[in-house]
């Protein structure tokens, strides 16, 4: 069974950068599409970015509009880790960030897939952007 552990959150000032890590164990990372979600206080969980599995016929990375140009998602199948580089952080980026894995999760030109197709979630890491 795949397991995920996030790290890298913290308190930063507006304009700063953070890199979140999602360490995957139990199954080969390349079998899974990975999605990053965030949930701010009193708000619903929303998808931030996702990356298709390495088994996909077409490699694709999706970004939610508010993070395009600021966040970069990448994966290292050898290290079994997915990275979310977050630059130019804003107070509205404050949230708990979760990574999730799905063997059959869709991430492609039509955007992110349905949340029900995700197989496992991490425990979350808190990102606070405040001056």
Coordinates of C-alpha atoms in Angstrom, one line a residue:
X1 CA 0.0 0.0 0.0
X2 CA 1.3 3.4 -0.9
X3 CA 2.1 5.9 1.8
X4 CA 2.9 9.6 1.6
X5 CA 4.6 12.0 4.0
X6 CA 4.7 15.7 3.4
X7 CA 7.4 18.1 4.7
X8 CA 8.7 21.5 4.1
X9 CA 6.0 23.8 5.4
X10 CA 6.6 26.7 7.6
X11 CA 6.1 30.4 8.3
X12 CA 7.3 32.8 5.7
X13 CA 6.8 36.4 4.6
X14 CA 5.0 37.5 1.5
X15 CA 7.3 37.1 -1.6
X16 CA 9.3 34.3 0.0
X17 CA 9.7 30.8 -1.3
X18 CA 9.2 27.3 0.1
X19 CA 9.6 23.8 -1.3
X20 CA 7.2 21.2 -0.2
X21 CA 8.2 17.5 -0.4
X22 CA 6.0 14.5 -0.7
X23 CA 7.9 11.3 0.1
X24 CA 6.2 8.2 -1.3
X25 CA 6.8 4.7 0.0
X26 CA 5.3 1.2 -0.3
X27 CA 4.9 1.2 -4.1
X28 CA 7.0 2.7 -7.0
X29 CA 6.3 6.3 -7.4
X30 CA 6.2 6.1 -11.2
X31 CA 2.9 4.0 -11.0
X32 CA 1.0 7.0 -9.5
X33 CA -0.3 10.3 -10.5
X34 CA 0.3 12.8 -7.7
X35 CA -1.9 15.7 -6.7
X36 CA -1.3 18.6 -4.3
X37 CA -4.3 20.0 -2.4
X38 CA -4.6 22.8 0.1
X39 CA -7.2 23.7 2.6
X40 CA -7.4 27.1 4.2
X41 CA -9.4 27.8 7.4
X42 CA -13.1 27.7 6.8
X43 CA -12.6 26.9 3.1
X44 CA -13.0 23.7 1.1
X45 CA -10.0 21.6 0.0
X46 CA -8.9 22.6 -3.4
X47 CA -6.5 21.1 -5.9
X48 CA -3.3 23.2 -6.5
X49 CA -1.4 21.1 -8.9
X50 CA -1.1 17.5 -10.2
X51 CA 1.3 15.5 -12.3
X52 CA 0.4 12.4 -14.4
X53 CA 2.0 9.1 -13.7
X54 CA 5.2 8.1 -15.5
X55 CA 3.2 5.3 -17.1
X56 CA 0.9 7.8 -18.8
X57 CA 1.2 8.0 -22.5
X58 CA 1.4 11.8 -22.3
X59 CA 3.2 13.5 -19.5
X60 CA 1.2 16.4 -18.0
X61 CA 1.3 18.8 -15.2
X62 CA -1.7 20.9 -14.2
X63 CA -1.7 24.1 -12.2
X64 CA -4.7 25.9 -10.7
X65 CA -4.9 29.4 -12.1
X66 CA -4.0 31.3 -8.9
X67 CA -0.6 29.5 -8.7
X68 CA 0.4 29.4 -12.4
X69 CA 3.8 31.0 -12.9
X70 CA 4.6 30.8 -9.2
X71 CA 4.4 27.1 -8.3
X72 CA 6.4 24.3 -10.0
X73 CA 5.6 20.6 -9.5
X74 CA 8.2 18.0 -10.3
X75 CA 8.9 14.4 -9.5
X76 CA 12.0 12.3 -8.9
X77 CA 11.1 8.7 -9.3
X78 CA 14.6 7.6 -8.1
X79 CA 14.2 9.4 -4.9
X80 CA 10.5 8.5 -4.8
X81 CA 9.6 12.1 -4.0
X82 CA 7.4 14.8 -5.5
X83 CA 8.3 18.4 -5.0
X84 CA 6.2 21.5 -5.0
X85 CA 8.3 24.6 -5.4
X86 CA 6.4 27.7 -4.3
X87 CA 7.7 31.1 -5.2
X88 CA 6.3 34.6 -4.7
X89 CA 4.1 33.4 -1.9
X90 CA 1.1 35.4 -0.9
X91 CA -1.0 35.5 2.3
X92 CA -3.8 33.8 0.4
X93 CA -1.5 30.8 -0.1
X94 CA -1.8 30.1 3.7
X95 CA -3.3 26.6 4.1
X96 CA -2.5 23.1 5.1
X97 CA -1.1 21.4 2.0
X98 CA -1.7 17.7 1.3
X99 CA -0.2 15.4 -1.3
X100 CA -2.3 12.5 -2.6
X101 CA -1.6 9.5 -4.9
X102 CA -3.8 7.7 -7.3
X103 CA -2.9 4.8 -9.6
X104 CA -5.8 5.7 -11.9
X105 CA -6.1 9.4 -11.1
X106 CA -6.5 11.5 -14.1
X107 CA -4.2 14.6 -14.5
X108 CA -4.2 15.9 -18.0
X109 CA -5.5 18.5 -20.5
X110 CA -9.0 18.4 -19.0
X111 CA -7.6 19.3 -15.6
X112 CA -7.4 17.2 -12.4
X113 CA -9.4 14.1 -11.9
X114 CA -12.0 13.2 -9.3
X115 CA -10.9 13.1 -5.8
X116 CA -12.5 9.7 -5.2
X117 CA -9.9 8.1 -7.5
X118 CA -7.1 9.0 -5.2
X119 CA -5.7 6.0 -3.2
X120 CA -3.8 7.6 -0.4
X121 CA -3.2 10.9 1.3
X122 CA -0.4 12.4 3.4
X123 CA -1.0 14.0 6.8
X124 CA -0.5 17.6 5.6
X125 CA 2.0 20.3 6.2
X126 CA 1.1 23.9 7.2
X127 CA 2.2 26.8 5.2
X128 CA 1.7 30.3 6.7
X129 CA 2.4 33.4 4.7
X130 CA 2.3 36.5 6.9
X131 CA 4.3 39.6 7.5

